[in-house]
Tab-separated table of C-alpha atoms and ligand atoms in Angstrom:
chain	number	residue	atom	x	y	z
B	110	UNK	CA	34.667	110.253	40.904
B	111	UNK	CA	32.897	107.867	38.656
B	112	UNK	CA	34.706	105.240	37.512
B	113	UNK	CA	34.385	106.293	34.483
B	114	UNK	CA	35.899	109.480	34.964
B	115	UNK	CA	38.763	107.800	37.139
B	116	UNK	CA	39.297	105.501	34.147
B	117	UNK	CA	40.283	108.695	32.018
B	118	UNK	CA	41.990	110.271	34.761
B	119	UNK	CA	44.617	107.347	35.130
B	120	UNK	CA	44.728	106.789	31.423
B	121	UNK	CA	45.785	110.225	31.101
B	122	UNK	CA	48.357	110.098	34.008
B	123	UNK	CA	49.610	107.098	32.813
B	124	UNK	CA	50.245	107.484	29.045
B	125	UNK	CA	48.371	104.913	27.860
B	126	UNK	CA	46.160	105.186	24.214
B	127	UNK	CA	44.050	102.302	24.168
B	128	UNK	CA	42.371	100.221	26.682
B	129	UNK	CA	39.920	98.988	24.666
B	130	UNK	CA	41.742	95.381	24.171
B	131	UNK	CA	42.062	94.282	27.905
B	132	UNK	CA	45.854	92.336	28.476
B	133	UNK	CA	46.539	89.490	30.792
B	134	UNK	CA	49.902	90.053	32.043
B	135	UNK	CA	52.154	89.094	34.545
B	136	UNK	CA	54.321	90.162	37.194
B	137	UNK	CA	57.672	88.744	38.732
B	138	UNK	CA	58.004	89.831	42.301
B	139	UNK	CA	59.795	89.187	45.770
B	140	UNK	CA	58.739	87.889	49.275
B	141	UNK	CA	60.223	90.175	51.387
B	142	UNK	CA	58.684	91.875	53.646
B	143	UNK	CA	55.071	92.748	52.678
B	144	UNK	CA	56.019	93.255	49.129
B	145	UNK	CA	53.985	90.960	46.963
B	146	UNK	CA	50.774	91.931	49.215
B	147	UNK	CA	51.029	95.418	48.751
B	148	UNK	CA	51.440	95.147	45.010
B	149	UNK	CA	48.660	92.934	44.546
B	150	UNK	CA	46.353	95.373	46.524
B	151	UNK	CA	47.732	98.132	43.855
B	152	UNK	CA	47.137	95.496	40.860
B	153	UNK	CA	43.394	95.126	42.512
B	154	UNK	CA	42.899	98.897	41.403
B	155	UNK	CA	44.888	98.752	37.975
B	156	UNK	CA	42.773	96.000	36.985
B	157	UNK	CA	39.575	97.733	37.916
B	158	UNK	CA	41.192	101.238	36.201
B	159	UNK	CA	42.321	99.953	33.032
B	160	UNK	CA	40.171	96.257	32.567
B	161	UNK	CA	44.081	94.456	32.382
B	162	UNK	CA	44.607	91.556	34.590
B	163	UNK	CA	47.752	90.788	36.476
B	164	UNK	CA	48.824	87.792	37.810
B	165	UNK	CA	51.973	87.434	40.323
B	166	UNK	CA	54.384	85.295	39.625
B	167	UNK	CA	56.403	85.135	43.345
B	168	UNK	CA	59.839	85.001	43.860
B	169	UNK	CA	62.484	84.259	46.783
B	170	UNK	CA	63.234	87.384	48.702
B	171	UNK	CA	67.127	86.480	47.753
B	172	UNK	CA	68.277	88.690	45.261
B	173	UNK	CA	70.829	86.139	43.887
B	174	UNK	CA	68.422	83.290	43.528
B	175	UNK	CA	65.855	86.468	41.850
B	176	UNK	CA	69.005	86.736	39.363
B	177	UNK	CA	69.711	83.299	38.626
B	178	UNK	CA	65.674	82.514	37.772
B	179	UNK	CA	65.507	85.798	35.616
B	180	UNK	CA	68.824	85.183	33.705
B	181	UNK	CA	67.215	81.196	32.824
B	182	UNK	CA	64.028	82.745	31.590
B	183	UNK	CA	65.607	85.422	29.951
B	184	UNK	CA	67.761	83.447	28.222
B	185	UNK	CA	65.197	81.334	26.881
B	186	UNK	CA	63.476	84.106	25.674
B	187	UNK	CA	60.432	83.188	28.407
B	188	UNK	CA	57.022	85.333	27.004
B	189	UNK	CA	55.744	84.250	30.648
B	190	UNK	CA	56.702	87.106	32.606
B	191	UNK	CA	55.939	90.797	31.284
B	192	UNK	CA	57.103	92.401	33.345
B	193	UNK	CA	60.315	92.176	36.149
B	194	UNK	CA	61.050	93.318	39.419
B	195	UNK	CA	64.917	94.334	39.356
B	196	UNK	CA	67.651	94.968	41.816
B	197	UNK	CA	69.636	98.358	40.971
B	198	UNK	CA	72.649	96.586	39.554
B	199	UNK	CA	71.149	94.660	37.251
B	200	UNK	CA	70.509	96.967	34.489
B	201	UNK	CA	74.592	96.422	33.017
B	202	UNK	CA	73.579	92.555	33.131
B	203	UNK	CA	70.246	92.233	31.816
B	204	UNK	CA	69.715	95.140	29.249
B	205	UNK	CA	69.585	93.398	26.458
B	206	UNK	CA	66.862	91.658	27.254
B	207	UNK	CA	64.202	94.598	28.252
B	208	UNK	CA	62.377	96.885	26.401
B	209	UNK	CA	63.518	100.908	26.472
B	210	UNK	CA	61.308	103.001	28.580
B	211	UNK	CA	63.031	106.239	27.334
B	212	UNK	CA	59.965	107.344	24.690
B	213	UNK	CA	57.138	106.353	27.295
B	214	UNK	CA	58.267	107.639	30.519
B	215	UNK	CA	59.649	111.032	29.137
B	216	UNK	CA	56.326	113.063	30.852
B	217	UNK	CA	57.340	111.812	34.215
B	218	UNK	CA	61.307	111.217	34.282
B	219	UNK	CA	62.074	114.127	35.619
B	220	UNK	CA	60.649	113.761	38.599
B	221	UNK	CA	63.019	110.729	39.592
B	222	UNK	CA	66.541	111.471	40.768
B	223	UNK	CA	68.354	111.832	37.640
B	224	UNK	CA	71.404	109.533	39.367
B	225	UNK	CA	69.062	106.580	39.716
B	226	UNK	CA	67.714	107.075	36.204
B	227	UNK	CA	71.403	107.389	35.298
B	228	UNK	CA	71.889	104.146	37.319
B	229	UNK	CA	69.320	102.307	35.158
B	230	UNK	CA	70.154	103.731	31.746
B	231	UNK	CA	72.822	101.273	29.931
B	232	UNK	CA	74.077	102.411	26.271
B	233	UNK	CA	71.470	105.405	26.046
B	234	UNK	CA	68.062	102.725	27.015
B	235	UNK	CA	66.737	103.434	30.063
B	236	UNK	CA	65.822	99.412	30.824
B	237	UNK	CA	63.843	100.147	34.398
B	238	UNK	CA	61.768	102.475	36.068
B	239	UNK	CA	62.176	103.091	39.929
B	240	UNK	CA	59.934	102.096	42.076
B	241	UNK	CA	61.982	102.458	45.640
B	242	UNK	CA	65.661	102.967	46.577
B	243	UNK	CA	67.521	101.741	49.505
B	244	UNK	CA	70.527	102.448	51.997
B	245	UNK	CA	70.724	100.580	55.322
B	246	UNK	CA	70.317	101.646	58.830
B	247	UNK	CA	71.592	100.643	61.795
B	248	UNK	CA	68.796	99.626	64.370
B	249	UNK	CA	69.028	99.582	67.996
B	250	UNK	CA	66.861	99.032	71.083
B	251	UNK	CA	66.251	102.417	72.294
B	252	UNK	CA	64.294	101.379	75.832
B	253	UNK	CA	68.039	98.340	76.709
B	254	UNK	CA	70.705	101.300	75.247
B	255	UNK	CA	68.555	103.419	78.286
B	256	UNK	CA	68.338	100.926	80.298
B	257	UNK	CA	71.949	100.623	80.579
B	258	UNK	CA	72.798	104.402	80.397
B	259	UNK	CA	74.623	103.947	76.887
B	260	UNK	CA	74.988	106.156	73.314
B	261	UNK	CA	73.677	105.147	70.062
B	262	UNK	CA	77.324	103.468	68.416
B	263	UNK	CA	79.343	105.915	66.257
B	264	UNK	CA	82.228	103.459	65.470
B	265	UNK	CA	82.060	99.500	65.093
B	266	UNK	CA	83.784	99.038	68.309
B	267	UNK	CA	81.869	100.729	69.786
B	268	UNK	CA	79.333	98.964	68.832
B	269	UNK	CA	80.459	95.744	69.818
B	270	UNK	CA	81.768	96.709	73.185
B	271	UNK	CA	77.809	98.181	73.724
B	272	UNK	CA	76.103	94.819	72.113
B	273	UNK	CA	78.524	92.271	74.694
B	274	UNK	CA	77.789	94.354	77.636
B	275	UNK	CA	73.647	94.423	77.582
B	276	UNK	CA	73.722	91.031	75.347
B	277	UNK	CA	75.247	89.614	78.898
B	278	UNK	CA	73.359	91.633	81.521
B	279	UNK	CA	70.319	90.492	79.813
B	280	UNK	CA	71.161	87.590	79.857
B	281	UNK	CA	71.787	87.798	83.344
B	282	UNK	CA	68.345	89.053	83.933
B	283	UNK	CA	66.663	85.696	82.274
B	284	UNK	CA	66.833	87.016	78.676
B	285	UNK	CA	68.266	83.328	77.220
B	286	UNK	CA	67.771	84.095	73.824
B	287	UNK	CA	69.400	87.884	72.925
B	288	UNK	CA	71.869	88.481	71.040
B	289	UNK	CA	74.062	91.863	70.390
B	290	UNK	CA	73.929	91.836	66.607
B	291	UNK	CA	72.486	90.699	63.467
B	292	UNK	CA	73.534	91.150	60.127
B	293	UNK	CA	73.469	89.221	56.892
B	294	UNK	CA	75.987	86.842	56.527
B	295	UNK	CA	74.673	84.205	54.521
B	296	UNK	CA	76.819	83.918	51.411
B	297	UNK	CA	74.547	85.546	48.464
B	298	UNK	CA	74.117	89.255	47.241
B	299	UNK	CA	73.198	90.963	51.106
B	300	UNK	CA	76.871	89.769	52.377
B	301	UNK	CA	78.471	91.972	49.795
B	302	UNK	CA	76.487	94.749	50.660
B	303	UNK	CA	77.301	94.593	54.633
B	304	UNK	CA	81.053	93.626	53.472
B	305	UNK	CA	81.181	96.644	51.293
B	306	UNK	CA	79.803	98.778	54.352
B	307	UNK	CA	82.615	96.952	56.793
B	308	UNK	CA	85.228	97.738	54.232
B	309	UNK	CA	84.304	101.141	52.847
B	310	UNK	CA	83.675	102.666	56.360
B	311	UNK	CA	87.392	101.467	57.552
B	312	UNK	CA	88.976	103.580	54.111
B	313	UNK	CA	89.612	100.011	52.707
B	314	UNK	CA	87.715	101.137	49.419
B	315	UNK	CA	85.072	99.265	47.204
B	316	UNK	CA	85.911	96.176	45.999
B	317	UNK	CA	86.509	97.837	42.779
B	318	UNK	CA	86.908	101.703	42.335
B	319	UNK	CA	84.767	103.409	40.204
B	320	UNK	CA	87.798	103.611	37.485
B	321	UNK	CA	88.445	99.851	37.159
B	322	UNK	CA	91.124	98.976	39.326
B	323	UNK	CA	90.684	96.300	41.770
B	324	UNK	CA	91.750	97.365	45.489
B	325	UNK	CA	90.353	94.914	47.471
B	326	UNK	CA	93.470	93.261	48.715
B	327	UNK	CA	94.156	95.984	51.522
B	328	UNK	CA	95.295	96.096	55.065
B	329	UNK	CA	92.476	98.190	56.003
B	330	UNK	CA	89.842	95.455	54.690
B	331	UNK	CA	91.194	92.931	55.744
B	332	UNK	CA	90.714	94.413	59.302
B	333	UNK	CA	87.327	95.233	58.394
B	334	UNK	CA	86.471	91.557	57.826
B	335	UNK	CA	88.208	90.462	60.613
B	336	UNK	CA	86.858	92.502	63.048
B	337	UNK	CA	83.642	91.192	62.153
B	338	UNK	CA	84.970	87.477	62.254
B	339	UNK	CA	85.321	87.990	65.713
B	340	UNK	CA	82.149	89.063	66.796
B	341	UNK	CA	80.564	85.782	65.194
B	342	UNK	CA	79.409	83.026	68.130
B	343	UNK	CA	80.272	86.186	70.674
B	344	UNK	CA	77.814	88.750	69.832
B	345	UNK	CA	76.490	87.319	66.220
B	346	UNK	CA	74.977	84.030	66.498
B	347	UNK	CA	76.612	81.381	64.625
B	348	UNK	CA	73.581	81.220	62.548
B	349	UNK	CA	74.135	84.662	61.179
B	350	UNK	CA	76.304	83.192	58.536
B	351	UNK	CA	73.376	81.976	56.837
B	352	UNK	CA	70.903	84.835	57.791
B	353	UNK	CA	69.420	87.059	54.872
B	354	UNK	CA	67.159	90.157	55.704
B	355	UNK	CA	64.283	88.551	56.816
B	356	UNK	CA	66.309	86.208	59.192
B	357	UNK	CA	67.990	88.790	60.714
B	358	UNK	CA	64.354	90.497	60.943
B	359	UNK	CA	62.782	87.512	62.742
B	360	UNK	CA	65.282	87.535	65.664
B	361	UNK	CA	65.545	91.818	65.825
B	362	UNK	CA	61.377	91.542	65.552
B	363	UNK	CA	60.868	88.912	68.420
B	364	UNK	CA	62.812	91.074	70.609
B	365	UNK	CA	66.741	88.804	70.675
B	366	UNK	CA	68.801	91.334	69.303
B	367	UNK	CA	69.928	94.490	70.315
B	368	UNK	CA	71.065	95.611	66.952
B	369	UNK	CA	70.765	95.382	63.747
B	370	UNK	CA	71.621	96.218	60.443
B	371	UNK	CA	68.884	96.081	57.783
B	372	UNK	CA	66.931	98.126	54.621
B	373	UNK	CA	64.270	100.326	55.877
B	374	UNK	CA	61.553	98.072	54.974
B	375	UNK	CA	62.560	96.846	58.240
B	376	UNK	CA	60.989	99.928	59.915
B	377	UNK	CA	57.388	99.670	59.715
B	378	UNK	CA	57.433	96.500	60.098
B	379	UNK	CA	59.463	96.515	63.335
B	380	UNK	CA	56.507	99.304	64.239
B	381	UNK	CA	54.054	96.504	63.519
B	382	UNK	CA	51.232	95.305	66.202
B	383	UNK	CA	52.341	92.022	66.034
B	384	UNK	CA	55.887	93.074	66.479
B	385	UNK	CA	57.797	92.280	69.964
B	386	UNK	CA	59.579	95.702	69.362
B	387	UNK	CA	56.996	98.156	68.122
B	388	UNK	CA	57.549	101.392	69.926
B	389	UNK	CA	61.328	100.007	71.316
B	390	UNK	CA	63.738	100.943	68.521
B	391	UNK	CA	65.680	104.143	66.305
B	392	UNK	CA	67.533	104.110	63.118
B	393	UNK	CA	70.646	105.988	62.519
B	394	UNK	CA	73.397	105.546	59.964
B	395	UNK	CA	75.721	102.525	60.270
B	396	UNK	CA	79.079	103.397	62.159
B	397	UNK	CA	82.307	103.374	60.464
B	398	UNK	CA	85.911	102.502	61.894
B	399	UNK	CA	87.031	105.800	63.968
B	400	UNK	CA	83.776	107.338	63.424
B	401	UNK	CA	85.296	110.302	61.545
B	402	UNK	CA	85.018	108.110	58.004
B	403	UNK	CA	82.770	108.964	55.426
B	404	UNK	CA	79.138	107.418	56.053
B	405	UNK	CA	78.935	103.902	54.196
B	406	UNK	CA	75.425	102.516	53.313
B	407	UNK	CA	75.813	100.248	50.359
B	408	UNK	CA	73.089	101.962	47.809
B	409	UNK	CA	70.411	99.375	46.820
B	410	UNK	CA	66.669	99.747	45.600
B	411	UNK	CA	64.485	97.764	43.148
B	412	UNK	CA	62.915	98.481	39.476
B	413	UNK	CA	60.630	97.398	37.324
B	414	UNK	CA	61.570	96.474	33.510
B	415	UNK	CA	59.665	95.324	30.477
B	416	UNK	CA	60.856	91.900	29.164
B	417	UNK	CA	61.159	92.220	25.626
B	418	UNK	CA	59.891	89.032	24.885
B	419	UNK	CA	56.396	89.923	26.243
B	420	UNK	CA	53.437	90.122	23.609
B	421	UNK	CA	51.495	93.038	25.370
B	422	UNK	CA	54.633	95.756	25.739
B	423	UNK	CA	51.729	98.838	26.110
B	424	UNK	CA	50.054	97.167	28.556
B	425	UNK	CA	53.121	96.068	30.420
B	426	UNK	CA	54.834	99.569	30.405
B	427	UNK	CA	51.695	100.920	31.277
B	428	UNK	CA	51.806	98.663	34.512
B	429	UNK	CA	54.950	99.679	34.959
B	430	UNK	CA	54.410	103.688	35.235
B	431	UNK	CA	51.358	102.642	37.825
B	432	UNK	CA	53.602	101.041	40.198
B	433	UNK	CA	56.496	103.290	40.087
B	434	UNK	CA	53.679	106.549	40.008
B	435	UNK	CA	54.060	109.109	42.721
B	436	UNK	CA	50.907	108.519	44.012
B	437	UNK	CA	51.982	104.358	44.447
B	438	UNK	CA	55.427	105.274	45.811
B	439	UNK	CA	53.663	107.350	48.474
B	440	UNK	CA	51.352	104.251	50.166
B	441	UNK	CA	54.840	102.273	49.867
B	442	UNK	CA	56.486	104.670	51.755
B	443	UNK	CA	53.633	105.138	54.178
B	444	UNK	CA	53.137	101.473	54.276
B	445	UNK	CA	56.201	99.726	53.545
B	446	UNK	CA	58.472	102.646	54.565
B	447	UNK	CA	60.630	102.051	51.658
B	448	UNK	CA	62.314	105.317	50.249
B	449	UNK	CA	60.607	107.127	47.421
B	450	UNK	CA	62.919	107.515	43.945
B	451	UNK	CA	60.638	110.827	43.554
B	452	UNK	CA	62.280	113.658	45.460
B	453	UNK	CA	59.160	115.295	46.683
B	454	UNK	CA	58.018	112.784	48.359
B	455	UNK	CA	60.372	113.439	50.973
B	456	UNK	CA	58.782	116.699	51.550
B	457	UNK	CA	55.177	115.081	52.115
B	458	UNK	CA	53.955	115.980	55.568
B	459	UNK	CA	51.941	112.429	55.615
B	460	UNK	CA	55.222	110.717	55.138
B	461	UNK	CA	57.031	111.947	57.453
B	462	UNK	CA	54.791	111.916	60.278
B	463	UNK	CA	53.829	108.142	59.134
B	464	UNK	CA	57.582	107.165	58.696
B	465	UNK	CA	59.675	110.069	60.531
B	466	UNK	CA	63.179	108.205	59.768
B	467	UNK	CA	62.588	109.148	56.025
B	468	UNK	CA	63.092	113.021	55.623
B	469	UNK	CA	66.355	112.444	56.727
B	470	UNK	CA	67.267	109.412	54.939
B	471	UNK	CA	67.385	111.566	51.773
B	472	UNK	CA	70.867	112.563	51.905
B	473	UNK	CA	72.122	109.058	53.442
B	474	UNK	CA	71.074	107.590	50.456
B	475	UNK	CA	72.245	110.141	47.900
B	476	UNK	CA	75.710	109.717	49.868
B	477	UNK	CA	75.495	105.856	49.690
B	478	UNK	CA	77.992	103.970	47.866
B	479	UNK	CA	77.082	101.932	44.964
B	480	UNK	CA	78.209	98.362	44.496
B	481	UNK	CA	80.518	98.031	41.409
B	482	UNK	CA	78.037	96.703	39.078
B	483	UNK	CA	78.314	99.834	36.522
B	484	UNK	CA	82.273	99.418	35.928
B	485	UNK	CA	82.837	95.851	36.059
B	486	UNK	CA	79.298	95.459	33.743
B	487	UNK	CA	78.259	92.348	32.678
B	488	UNK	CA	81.047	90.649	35.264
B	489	UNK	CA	79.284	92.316	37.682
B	490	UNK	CA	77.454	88.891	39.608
B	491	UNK	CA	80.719	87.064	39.175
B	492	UNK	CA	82.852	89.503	40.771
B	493	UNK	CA	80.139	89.826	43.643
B	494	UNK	CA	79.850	86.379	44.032
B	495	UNK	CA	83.795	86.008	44.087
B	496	UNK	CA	83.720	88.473	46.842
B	497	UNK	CA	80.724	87.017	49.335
B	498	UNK	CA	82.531	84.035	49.163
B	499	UNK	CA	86.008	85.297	49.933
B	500	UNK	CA	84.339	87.499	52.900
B	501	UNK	CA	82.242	84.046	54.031
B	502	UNK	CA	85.148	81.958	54.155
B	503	UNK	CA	87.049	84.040	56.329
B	504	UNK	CA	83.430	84.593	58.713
B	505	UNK	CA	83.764	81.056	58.861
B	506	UNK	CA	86.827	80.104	59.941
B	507	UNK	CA	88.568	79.125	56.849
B	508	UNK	CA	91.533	81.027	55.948
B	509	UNK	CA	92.198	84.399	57.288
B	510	UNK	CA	90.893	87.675	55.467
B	511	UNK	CA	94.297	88.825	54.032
B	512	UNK	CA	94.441	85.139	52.612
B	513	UNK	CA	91.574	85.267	50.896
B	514	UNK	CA	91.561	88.636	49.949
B	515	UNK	CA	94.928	87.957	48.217
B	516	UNK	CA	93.253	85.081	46.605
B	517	UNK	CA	90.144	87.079	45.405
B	518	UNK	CA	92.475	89.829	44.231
B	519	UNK	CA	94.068	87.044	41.874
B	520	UNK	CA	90.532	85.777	40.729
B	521	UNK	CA	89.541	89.115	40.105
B	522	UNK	CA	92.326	90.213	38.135
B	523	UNK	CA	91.958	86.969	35.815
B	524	UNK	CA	88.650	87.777	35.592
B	525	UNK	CA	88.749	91.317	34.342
B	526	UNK	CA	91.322	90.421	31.796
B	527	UNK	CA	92.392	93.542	29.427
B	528	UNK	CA	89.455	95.339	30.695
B	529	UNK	CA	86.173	95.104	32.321
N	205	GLC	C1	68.090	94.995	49.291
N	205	GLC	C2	68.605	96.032	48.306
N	205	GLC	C3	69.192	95.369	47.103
N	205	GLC	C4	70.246	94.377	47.528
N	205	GLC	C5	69.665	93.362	48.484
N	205	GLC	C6	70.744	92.418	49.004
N	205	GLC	O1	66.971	94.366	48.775
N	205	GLC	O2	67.595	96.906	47.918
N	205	GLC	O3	69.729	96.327	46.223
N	205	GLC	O4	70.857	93.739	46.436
N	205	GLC	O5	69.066	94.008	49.566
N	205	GLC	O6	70.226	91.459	49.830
């Protein structure tokens, strides 16, 4: 096609009226993984299809310090940044502050899953636009579970009695540096997600159910968290208490960990040439306490959202439906492997041969369990952040889990007041 031609074809898939003014915009995105160089490679071709230019503005792969920027700039009404890359619980926090996408997305909405639609849509406004979801997987060394004659982990025991055994026979064999399991356990957004997982999968609940009331104060979680206490300095490294995704990726990718627990983004680049494991690892859903539970992924996934402070909305929303397009989800998938938010794509032969975890990571995320951002609303960070550090304490030694669970349960009650 001439370019020309694929001008009007992307103007037409993309809604847009009038390129004739080109906009210089800007884009807030995150580190991790390959992220911010596969979007620029897909800005490189909305530049040359619509004449716009984008510039990155790069952010720590930390959701919580991602927050904390937005919420300053926000706040300050910041015409900077156009356009944001969101976590799915935002959207009850930070609503107010984008533009509705409702009017200029209603050609394509309905190819999205209407409950992550649902997820971003606050008071009626839909506020972001997919552009991948995410549940967690637990990854483990295929060729060592062989080697040693032992079953993928169904339960958490399980799992730990598996990671101690080849964690000290390779040891034995000269391997210094292994370790059984990584995890995030740095005290920031990704520990509530694994502590959500521990909890959930061990019928202690979610933090806070979906009608309000705080449960977290439970036998059952409390158990949860202190099984896990005990694996730390055993079959955790001590560092894992400050590990985020990609620290947890650097030892599982340099071959020193037999599992792992991390977002599929993890996958392709774990298949990567310059990867120590490429070839040498599975995914399958994260155990739970008996292994008859319920499965218990947290649900995660990033967005994008208009600011409304930004002076070229058109273009902006127009760079928005690019990036979160079918035909853009599909190269993330196949390059990223980060799950689609378009159900078809997980029918796409490419796909799955490229990625052939993700056909049947459909229904693990659709059954993953969302953080309680949606009921506790704009409380949501505080309540989160209440929680991580309740759950990090106790990984660190300082107080036991029903202690600070009691505590949290106090903080979380004051904080809630008459109602969320
Ligand atoms: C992943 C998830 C996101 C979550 C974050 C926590 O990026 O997609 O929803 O908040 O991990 O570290």
């Amino acid at each position: 096609m001439t370019l020309f031609l694929r001008t009007l074809t992307l103007c037409a898939a993309i809604g847009a009226a009038d390129f004739a003014v080109a906009a210089e915009l800007s884009l807030a995105a995150n580190t991790t993984g390959k992220n911010v160089n596969f979007i620029r490679e897909q800005l490189d071709i909305f530049e040359k299809e619509t004449g716009h230019r984008v510039s990155l503005v790069t952010m720590p792969p930390s959701s919580s310090e991602q927050f904390s920027q937005y919420r300053l700039w926000l706040a300050a009404g910041n015409t900077d940044v156009d356009v944001y890359q969101t976590d799915v619980i935002w959207a009850p926090q930070l609503a107010d502050q984008f533009v509705d996408l409702t009017e200029a997305t209603k050609d394509v909405v309905g190819d999205y899953f209407p409950t992550i639609i649902a997820s971003q849509t606050v008071n009626g406004r839909l506020v972001a636009m997919p552009m991948f979801t995410d549940a967690p997987a637990l990854y483990y060394r295929k060729d060592l579970l062989e080697k040693y004659g032992k079953a993928p982990p169904k339960t958490w025991d399980e799992l730990a009695a598996t990671a101690k055994e080849i964690q000290e026979k390779e040891r034995a064999a000269g391997q210094a540096d292994i370790w059984g399991y990584v995890f995030q356990g740095n005290a920031y957004e990704g520990l509530t997600c694994n502590a959500l997982e521990w909890i959930k999968s061990s019928g202690g609940g979610q933090i806070v159910e979906p009608d309000g009331t705080i449960s977290v104060n439970n036998e059952k979680a409390a158990a949860a968290v202190e099984r896990i206490k005990e694996w730390i300095g055993a079959i955790s490294p001590q560092g894992v208490l400050a590990y985020q995704e990609e620290e947890s990726r650097g030892v599982w990718q340099t071959g020193n960990a037999v599992f792992m627990r991390n977002w599929p983004y993890a996958y392709a680049l774990g298949n990567g040439d310059d990867s120590a494991v490429k070839g040498k690892f599975e995914v399958m859903p994260l155990p739970t306490a008996t292994g008859g539970e319920e499965p218990s992924s947290t649900l995660g996934g990033w967005n994008l959202s208009v600011s409304k402070y930004s002076d070229e909305q058109e273009a902006a929303i127009a760079l928005v439906k690019f990036l979160t397009s079918k035909g853009v989800q599909k190269q993330r998938a196949l390059q990223l492997s980060q799950l689609p938010t378009i159900a078809a794509l997980y029918d796409d032969a490419e796909i799955a041969a490229a990625q052939p975890f993700m056909p049947s990571w459909k229904p693990i995320f659709q059954s993953a369990v969302p953080r309680p951002s949606a009921v506790t609303k704009v409380k949501y960070n505080e309540v989160s952040s209440k929680f991580w550090s309740a759950v990090h304490n106790t990984l660190s030694g300082d107080g036991t889990a029903a202690e600070n669970l009691e505590l949290l349960e106090v903080e979380l009650t004051e904080l809630k007041g008459d109602s969320w």
